[in-house]
Amino acid sequence: MNILLLGSGGREHALAWKMAQSKLTKKLYIAPGNGGTEEVGENISLNISNFEETKRFLISKNISLVVVGPEQPLVNGFTDNLANDLELNHINVIGPKKIGATLEGSKDFSKQFMFRNGVPTAAYQSFTKSTLSEGLAFLETLKPPYVLKADGLAAGKGVLILDDLAEAKQELTSMFEGKFGEASNTVVIEEFLDGIELSVFVVTDGKDYVILPEAKDYKRIGEGDKGLNTGGMGAVSPVPFAKGEFLQKVEEKVIKPTINGLAKDRIEYKGFIFFGLIKVNNEPYVIEYNVRMGDPETEVVIPRIKSDLVALFDACAKGTLANYKLEVMDETALTIVAVSGGYPGNYEKGKLISGIRDAQAGIYFHAGTKSDGDDLVTSGGRVIACTGFGNTLVKAKNNALTMVNSLKFQGKYNRKDIGNDLEGLI
Ligand code: AMP
Ligand code: GLY
């Protein structure tokens, strides 16, 4: 089949790399893609907010499967637009319609969904500008740290965790004054959960589901998890503290009630669900839902899957996931993201990249790269995710470090401590 993949990050390179290996794939297009995806498919420029242009492309290239990498097109109704068009509604889309995407697009919606369906999560209340005084009073009833979340999408920056009550009150006020634009018109204030985070992913058709390998990501820019939040500086899969019994609890207490909730609420859903979890006293709580894969989690999850990914997507589209058996390799995958100097603040682009060697025990997944004639240059903050494999976490990490160390571009920075907190747990 001919496939279109939307997106341009490391996640999309990993998905494209895997889909290109499938016997079911005839032609793979990536819009817009990056310097890595063009090695495994054809990058195209397509303005997906222009429906007519998108429709012409899908028809002329005889696309039968679209895989949506990032959340924004889903929140904007990309899947609905195809489903509502008589000439396009035969195309299978991996990615939910707008209503399903609201699980990520609105924290208030997702918290209501979790409470309605008995999914464990932090206690919360939501407020708007007109209920500011109630919000301030609610903060006074809580113990620090205070967790304030902009309801809408805020480029991963909409969550504030504050130790000081006066500061929390000030931030709540400024969120209603447009700190995160319209995303903070509604603010969720929730109980702080003290535990260790991990992510679990499923592919679901809204009825059945297949659980993918779990992962842990490292969001802060600095070693020891210090400094500013980023899109993700590294990831590890499997997660040593998430063994059989705990994952069983995740399935029973989190995954099943979520999928049943979708059915009960009549939310049609075909695609990924990313459960951002926190483990507190050996119990899983949901911090957030995402309606896509994580980045850089995808760069460790996907390479561990031995099964055919396109066959998995096909089973999702056809409603036959119940019979699908996913095969996963036992090896550990650990990725270290090389970023542009200055990221997550301002950084320069267009730096020449060299040193991508044929890695025996790993894969370079491109994120912010593009080709410039015969050269490869940086084009984003997160540049390349270096995924190493090994039969222990330490070996996987050493392979990833060798790969990242051989990579060269002006201003390159990477963390050297990805996975260090887990080593003692193996
Ligand atoms: P989110 O965008 O909802 O994933 O939140 C960003 C980060 O804030 C999470 O990855 C957690 O590290 C942290 N966080 C969010 N909610 C809570 C909570 N209720 N308790 C503790 N940490 C939280
Ligand atoms: N790495 C976190 C995310 O993709 O949201």
PDB file of N, CA and C and ligand atoms in Angstrom, residues 107 111 122 147 149 156 158-159 161 190-195 197 217 219 229 276 278 287-288 290, ligand 1:
ATOM      1  N   LYS A 107      -6.918  19.424  29.014  1.00  0.00           N
ATOM      2  CA  LYS A 107      -6.635  18.729  30.289  1.00  0.00           C
ATOM      3  C   LYS A 107      -7.933  18.579  31.093  1.00  0.00           C
ATOM      4  N   LYS A 111      -9.306  15.053  32.364  1.00  0.00           N
ATOM      5  CA  LYS A 111      -9.514  14.773  33.799  1.00  0.00           C
ATOM      6  C   LYS A 111     -10.960  14.321  34.035  1.00  0.00           C
ATOM      7  N   ALA A 122      -4.564  12.285  39.684  1.00  0.00           N
ATOM      8  CA  ALA A 122      -4.528  13.230  40.809  1.00  0.00           C
ATOM      9  C   ALA A 122      -5.874  13.944  40.953  1.00  0.00           C
ATOM     10  N   VAL A 147       0.398  22.444  41.486  1.00  0.00           N
ATOM     11  CA  VAL A 147       0.474  22.056  40.070  1.00  0.00           C
ATOM     12  C   VAL A 147      -0.618  22.796  39.302  1.00  0.00           C
ATOM     13  N   LYS A 149      -2.070  23.712  35.460  1.00  0.00           N
ATOM     14  CA  LYS A 149      -1.965  23.265  34.068  1.00  0.00           C
ATOM     15  C   LYS A 149      -2.893  24.065  33.163  1.00  0.00           C
ATOM     16  N   GLY A 156       3.891  22.039  25.143  1.00  0.00           N
ATOM     17  CA  GLY A 156       4.591  21.337  26.219  1.00  0.00           C
ATOM     18  C   GLY A 156       5.039  22.226  27.368  1.00  0.00           C
ATOM     19  N   GLY A 158       2.824  24.259  29.213  1.00  0.00           N
ATOM     20  CA  GLY A 158       1.678  24.758  29.977  1.00  0.00           C
ATOM     21  C   GLY A 158       1.506  24.225  31.384  1.00  0.00           C
ATOM     22  N   VAL A 159       2.524  23.488  31.908  1.00  0.00           N
ATOM     23  CA  VAL A 159       2.399  22.961  33.271  1.00  0.00           C
ATOM     24  C   VAL A 159       3.404  23.670  34.182  1.00  0.00           C
ATOM     25  N   ILE A 161       4.870  23.950  38.144  1.00  0.00           N
ATOM     26  CA  ILE A 161       4.919  23.300  39.461  1.00  0.00           C
ATOM     27  C   ILE A 161       5.669  24.246  40.393  1.00  0.00           C
ATOM     28  N   GLU A 190      -4.124  20.782  40.282  1.00  0.00           N
ATOM     29  CA  GLU A 190      -4.236  19.410  40.790  1.00  0.00           C
ATOM     30  C   GLU A 190      -3.252  19.089  41.887  1.00  0.00           C
ATOM     31  N   GLU A 191      -3.583  18.051  42.574  1.00  0.00           N
ATOM     32  CA  GLU A 191      -2.764  17.511  43.657  1.00  0.00           C
ATOM     33  C   GLU A 191      -1.402  17.086  43.091  1.00  0.00           C
ATOM     34  N   PHE A 192      -0.338  17.360  43.815  1.00  0.00           N
ATOM     35  CA  PHE A 192       0.995  16.945  43.387  1.00  0.00           C
ATOM     36  C   PHE A 192       1.196  15.468  43.737  1.00  0.00           C
ATOM     37  N   LEU A 193       1.660  14.705  42.778  1.00  0.00           N
ATOM     38  CA  LEU A 193       1.931  13.287  43.027  1.00  0.00           C
ATOM     39  C   LEU A 193       3.438  13.085  43.070  1.00  0.00           C
ATOM     40  N   ASP A 194       3.911  12.443  44.113  1.00  0.00           N
ATOM     41  CA  ASP A 194       5.342  12.271  44.292  1.00  0.00           C
ATOM     42  C   ASP A 194       5.694  10.829  43.930  1.00  0.00           C
ATOM     43  N   GLY A 195       6.362  10.653  42.817  1.00  0.00           N
ATOM     44  CA  GLY A 195       6.682   9.286  42.403  1.00  0.00           C
ATOM     45  C   GLY A 195       7.634   9.303  41.233  1.00  0.00           C
ATOM     46  N   GLU A 197       8.216   8.575  37.077  1.00  0.00           N
ATOM     47  CA  GLU A 197       7.390   8.601  35.855  1.00  0.00           C
ATOM     48  C   GLU A 197       7.830   7.569  34.827  1.00  0.00           C
ATOM     49  N   ASP A 217      11.283   8.763  29.718  1.00  0.00           N
ATOM     50  CA  ASP A 217      12.022   9.828  29.036  1.00  0.00           C
ATOM     51  C   ASP A 217      12.614  10.803  30.037  1.00  0.00           C
ATOM     52  N   LYS A 219      13.266  14.745  30.524  1.00  0.00           N
ATOM     53  CA  LYS A 219      12.765  15.977  29.918  1.00  0.00           C
ATOM     54  C   LYS A 219      13.640  17.208  30.142  1.00  0.00           C
ATOM     55  N   ASN A 229      12.730  22.586  31.010  1.00  0.00           N
ATOM     56  CA  ASN A 229      12.059  21.482  30.349  1.00  0.00           C
ATOM     57  C   ASN A 229      12.320  21.535  28.849  1.00  0.00           C
ATOM     58  N   GLY A 276       0.917   8.912  30.039  1.00  0.00           N
ATOM     59  CA  GLY A 276       1.985   9.467  30.872  1.00  0.00           C
ATOM     60  C   GLY A 276       1.649   9.090  32.306  1.00  0.00           C
ATOM     61  N   ILE A 278       2.642   8.018  36.502  1.00  0.00           N
ATOM     62  CA  ILE A 278       3.547   8.180  37.632  1.00  0.00           C
ATOM     63  C   ILE A 278       3.262   7.032  38.596  1.00  0.00           C
ATOM     64  N   ILE A 287      -0.871  10.891  34.578  1.00  0.00           N
ATOM     65  CA  ILE A 287      -0.582  12.331  34.604  1.00  0.00           C
ATOM     66  C   ILE A 287      -1.219  12.984  33.396  1.00  0.00           C
ATOM     67  N   GLU A 288      -1.123  12.316  32.270  1.00  0.00           N
ATOM     68  CA  GLU A 288      -1.726  12.884  31.068  1.00  0.00           C
ATOM     69  C   GLU A 288      -1.916  11.787  30.029  1.00  0.00           C
ATOM     70  N   ASN A 290      -1.706  11.362  25.852  1.00  0.00           N
ATOM     71  CA  ASN A 290      -1.390  11.968  24.561  1.00  0.00           C
ATOM     72  C   ASN A 290      -1.968  11.057  23.495  1.00  0.00           C
TER      73      ASN A 290
HETATM   74  P1  AMP B   1       2.161  17.132  31.530  1.00  0.00           P
HETATM   75  O1  AMP B   1       2.354  18.152  30.449  1.00  0.00           O
HETATM   76  O2  AMP B   1       0.759  17.018  32.041  1.00  0.00           O
HETATM   77  O3  AMP B   1       2.819  15.816  31.198  1.00  0.00           O
HETATM   78  O4  AMP B   1       3.052  17.633  32.754  1.00  0.00           O
HETATM   79  C1  AMP B   1       4.420  17.898  32.594  1.00  0.00           C
HETATM   80  C2  AMP B   1       5.198  17.312  33.725  1.00  0.00           C
HETATM   81  O5  AMP B   1       4.776  17.887  34.957  1.00  0.00           O
HETATM   82  C3  AMP B   1       4.970  15.819  33.930  1.00  0.00           C
HETATM   83  O6  AMP B   1       5.766  15.047  33.099  1.00  0.00           O
HETATM   84  C4  AMP B   1       5.321  15.659  35.376  1.00  0.00           C
HETATM   85  O7  AMP B   1       6.732  15.612  35.542  1.00  0.00           O
HETATM   86  C5  AMP B   1       4.846  16.932  35.993  1.00  0.00           C
HETATM   87  N1  AMP B   1       3.494  16.764  36.567  1.00  0.00           N
HETATM   88  C6  AMP B   1       2.326  16.977  35.962  1.00  0.00           C
HETATM   89  N2  AMP B   1       1.288  16.750  36.797  1.00  0.00           N
HETATM   90  C7  AMP B   1       1.827  16.375  37.973  1.00  0.00           C
HETATM   91  C8  AMP B   1       1.271  16.007  39.243  1.00  0.00           C
HETATM   92  N3  AMP B   1      -0.036  16.000  39.465  1.00  0.00           N
HETATM   93  N4  AMP B   1       2.124  15.678  40.217  1.00  0.00           N
HETATM   94  C9  AMP B   1       3.472  15.704  40.000  1.00  0.00           C
HETATM   95  N5  AMP B   1       4.053  16.057  38.847  1.00  0.00           N
HETATM   96  C10 AMP B   1       3.243  16.392  37.835  1.00  0.00           C
END
